[in-house]
Amino acid sequence: MKKIIVAALLLSVFAGFAFAADPVEGYWVSINEEGKLTAGWQIYEKDGVLYGKILAAAGKTRDTIATAVKESYKDFPVEGAVNKMTVVGTPWIWGLTQKSAGQWAGGNIIDPADGKMYKCKITFRAADGKKFKEDTLEMRGEIGMGIGRSQFWKRSTPEAIDQIQ
């Protein structure tokens, strides 16, 4: 009987790990190359695909329209004219699939400030006390053949993101 109880406990622990959210999911703040906070994001998975939407943008009101973007983009996840959508609440990251825990690739990201679209890779970097003092997302945008740049985003909370403006 003890063996059955122990086996059931172990099974429930491992099942919990199997269904736990990926570490990239959650709330993050984007930090540009100058170290300036630019936006608060929610990164989420839906039906095996990763998305990211801006919840607050520095220096922009919640009803600011993304007029710098094109009217449409291939496989954009929301129907309608993209250049009539708000910066806040629109999924500017989409189509990524999981390569391993904390690693997603094969999707796209649009910079709503200039309308440029890039191939996107996201890698979770756990706090190690050395290179990464806190949990970090490496957001890599590429134009092709590995040419691109990375930004390093910091974990946040909905309450902290609500303070961005």
Short mmCIF file of C-alpha atoms in Angstrom, two decimals, residues 3-164:
data_model
loop_
_atom_site.label_atom_id
_atom_site.label_comp_id
_atom_site.label_asym_id
_atom_site.label_seq_id
_atom_site.Cartn_x
_atom_site.Cartn_y
_atom_site.Cartn_z
CA LYS A 3 4.35 1.80 -2.62
CA ILE A 4 1.06 2.78 -4.27
CA ILE A 5 0.84 5.99 -2.20
CA VAL A 6 4.45 6.93 -2.97
CA ALA A 7 3.92 6.19 -6.69
CA ALA A 8 0.75 8.30 -6.73
CA LEU A 9 2.55 11.21 -5.03
CA LEU A 10 5.46 11.02 -7.48
CA LEU A 11 3.08 10.85 -10.41
CA SER A 12 1.19 13.93 -9.21
CA VAL A 13 4.44 15.89 -8.74
CA PHE A 14 5.68 15.02 -12.24
CA ALA A 15 2.25 15.74 -13.74
CA GLY A 16 2.38 19.19 -12.13
CA PHE A 17 5.70 19.87 -13.84
CA ALA A 18 4.34 18.66 -17.17
CA PHE A 19 1.44 21.11 -17.05
CA ALA A 20 3.32 24.07 -15.57
CA ALA A 21 3.47 27.23 -17.66
CA ASP A 22 6.61 27.81 -19.67
CA PRO A 23 8.96 30.33 -17.98
CA VAL A 24 8.62 32.80 -20.88
CA GLU A 25 4.92 33.25 -20.11
CA GLY A 26 3.98 36.16 -17.92
CA TYR A 27 4.56 39.88 -17.63
CA TRP A 28 7.72 41.54 -18.89
CA VAL A 29 9.04 45.04 -19.52
CA SER A 30 10.97 45.71 -22.71
CA ILE A 31 14.28 47.49 -22.27
CA ASN A 32 15.96 49.10 -25.29
CA GLU A 33 19.69 49.22 -26.04
CA GLU A 34 20.07 52.42 -23.99
CA GLY A 35 18.61 50.66 -20.96
CA LYS A 36 15.33 52.59 -21.19
CA LEU A 37 12.00 50.92 -20.38
CA THR A 38 9.80 51.07 -23.50
CA ALA A 39 6.71 48.96 -22.78
CA GLY A 40 5.01 46.42 -20.54
CA TRP A 41 4.11 43.13 -22.22
CA GLN A 42 2.10 40.02 -21.59
CA ILE A 43 3.62 36.91 -23.16
CA TYR A 44 1.16 34.03 -23.39
CA GLU A 45 0.65 30.66 -25.06
CA LYS A 46 -2.54 29.72 -26.85
CA ASP A 47 -3.03 26.36 -28.59
CA GLY A 48 0.72 25.69 -28.64
CA VAL A 49 1.61 29.07 -30.16
CA LEU A 50 3.28 31.95 -28.30
CA TYR A 51 1.99 35.53 -28.51
CA GLY A 52 2.91 38.83 -26.93
CA LYS A 53 0.86 41.98 -26.58
CA ILE A 54 1.71 45.38 -25.21
CA LEU A 55 -0.23 46.28 -22.07
CA ALA A 56 1.33 49.74 -21.64
CA ALA A 57 3.75 51.80 -23.73
CA ALA A 58 6.03 54.49 -22.33
CA GLY A 59 4.96 57.92 -23.53
CA LYS A 60 1.77 56.68 -25.20
CA THR A 61 -1.84 56.67 -24.11
CA ARG A 62 -3.78 53.40 -24.18
CA ASP A 63 -5.76 54.55 -27.23
CA THR A 64 -2.74 55.50 -29.39
CA ILE A 65 -3.16 54.06 -32.91
CA ALA A 66 -0.19 52.28 -34.50
CA THR A 67 -0.18 54.52 -37.58
CA ALA A 68 3.45 53.71 -38.50
CA VAL A 69 2.63 50.07 -39.33
CA LYS A 70 1.39 48.68 -42.63
CA GLU A 71 -2.25 47.88 -43.30
CA SER A 72 -1.55 44.13 -43.28
CA TYR A 73 1.12 41.56 -42.53
CA LYS A 74 1.29 37.91 -43.57
CA ASP A 75 -0.34 35.66 -40.95
CA PHE A 76 -1.08 38.54 -38.55
CA PRO A 77 -3.22 36.96 -35.79
CA VAL A 78 -5.95 39.63 -35.72
CA GLU A 79 -8.26 40.45 -38.63
CA GLY A 80 -8.59 44.01 -39.82
CA ALA A 81 -6.37 46.91 -40.81
CA VAL A 82 -3.29 46.71 -38.59
CA ASN A 83 -2.57 50.43 -39.06
CA LYS A 84 -5.89 51.21 -37.40
CA MET A 85 -5.19 49.07 -34.30
CA THR A 86 -4.01 50.43 -30.98
CA VAL A 87 -0.42 49.98 -29.84
CA VAL A 88 -1.73 48.69 -26.51
CA GLY A 89 -3.65 45.41 -26.63
CA THR A 90 -2.52 44.24 -30.08
CA PRO A 91 -0.44 41.03 -30.36
CA TRP A 92 2.78 42.36 -31.93
CA ILE A 93 4.48 39.01 -31.28
CA TRP A 94 2.94 35.88 -32.79
CA GLY A 95 3.49 32.49 -34.33
CA LEU A 96 6.34 31.19 -32.17
CA THR A 97 6.48 27.47 -31.42
CA GLN A 98 8.29 25.83 -28.56
CA LYS A 99 11.69 24.29 -29.28
CA SER A 100 12.31 23.35 -25.62
CA ALA A 101 11.32 24.70 -22.22
CA GLY A 102 12.05 28.43 -22.28
CA GLN A 103 12.95 28.50 -26.00
CA TRP A 104 10.54 29.59 -28.72
CA ALA A 105 11.19 30.41 -32.39
CA GLY A 106 9.66 30.56 -35.83
CA GLY A 107 7.42 33.53 -35.24
CA ASN A 108 7.36 37.25 -35.89
CA ILE A 109 7.54 40.54 -34.05
CA ILE A 110 6.52 43.96 -35.33
CA ASP A 111 7.94 47.18 -33.95
CA PRO A 112 4.79 49.33 -33.79
CA ALA A 113 6.95 52.48 -33.73
CA ASP A 114 8.19 51.98 -37.31
CA GLY A 115 6.18 49.04 -38.69
CA LYS A 116 9.18 46.80 -39.37
CA MET A 117 8.60 43.08 -39.02
CA TYR A 118 11.32 40.68 -37.90
CA LYS A 119 11.66 36.95 -37.38
CA CYS A 120 11.49 36.41 -33.63
CA LYS A 121 13.18 34.06 -31.17
CA ILE A 122 12.59 34.16 -27.43
CA THR A 123 14.88 32.54 -24.88
CA PHE A 124 14.33 32.55 -21.12
CA ARG A 125 17.50 33.25 -19.12
CA ALA A 126 17.06 32.25 -15.46
CA ALA A 127 18.66 34.40 -12.78
CA ASP A 128 22.08 32.93 -12.06
CA GLY A 129 23.55 35.69 -9.88
CA LYS A 130 26.30 36.25 -12.43
CA LYS A 131 25.46 37.30 -15.98
CA PHE A 132 21.71 37.38 -15.27
CA LYS A 133 20.99 39.00 -11.91
CA GLU A 134 17.26 38.46 -12.44
CA ASP A 135 15.03 36.38 -14.73
CA THR A 136 15.46 37.76 -18.24
CA LEU A 137 13.93 37.20 -21.67
CA GLU A 138 16.27 37.44 -24.60
CA MET A 139 14.12 38.80 -27.41
CA ARG A 140 15.90 38.36 -30.72
CA GLY A 141 14.65 39.98 -33.88
CA GLU A 142 16.30 38.95 -37.14
CA ILE A 143 16.05 40.04 -40.75
CA GLY A 144 17.48 36.70 -41.94
CA MET A 145 20.56 34.47 -41.89
CA GLY A 146 21.10 35.16 -38.18
CA ILE A 147 21.47 38.90 -38.75
CA GLY A 148 19.61 40.84 -36.08
CA ARG A 149 19.77 42.12 -32.55
CA SER A 150 18.67 41.11 -29.11
CA GLN A 151 17.00 43.01 -26.30
CA PHE A 152 16.93 41.76 -22.73
CA TRP A 153 13.57 42.14 -21.04
CA LYS A 154 12.91 42.00 -17.29
CA ARG A 155 10.12 40.15 -15.48
CA SER A 156 7.38 42.39 -14.16
CA THR A 157 3.91 42.36 -12.65
CA PRO A 158 0.53 43.63 -13.90
CA GLU A 159 0.61 46.28 -11.15
CA ALA A 160 4.02 47.59 -12.22
CA ILE A 161 2.99 47.61 -15.88
CA ASP A 162 -0.13 49.67 -14.98
CA GLN A 163 2.27 52.39 -13.75
CA ILE A 164 3.94 52.77 -17.18
#
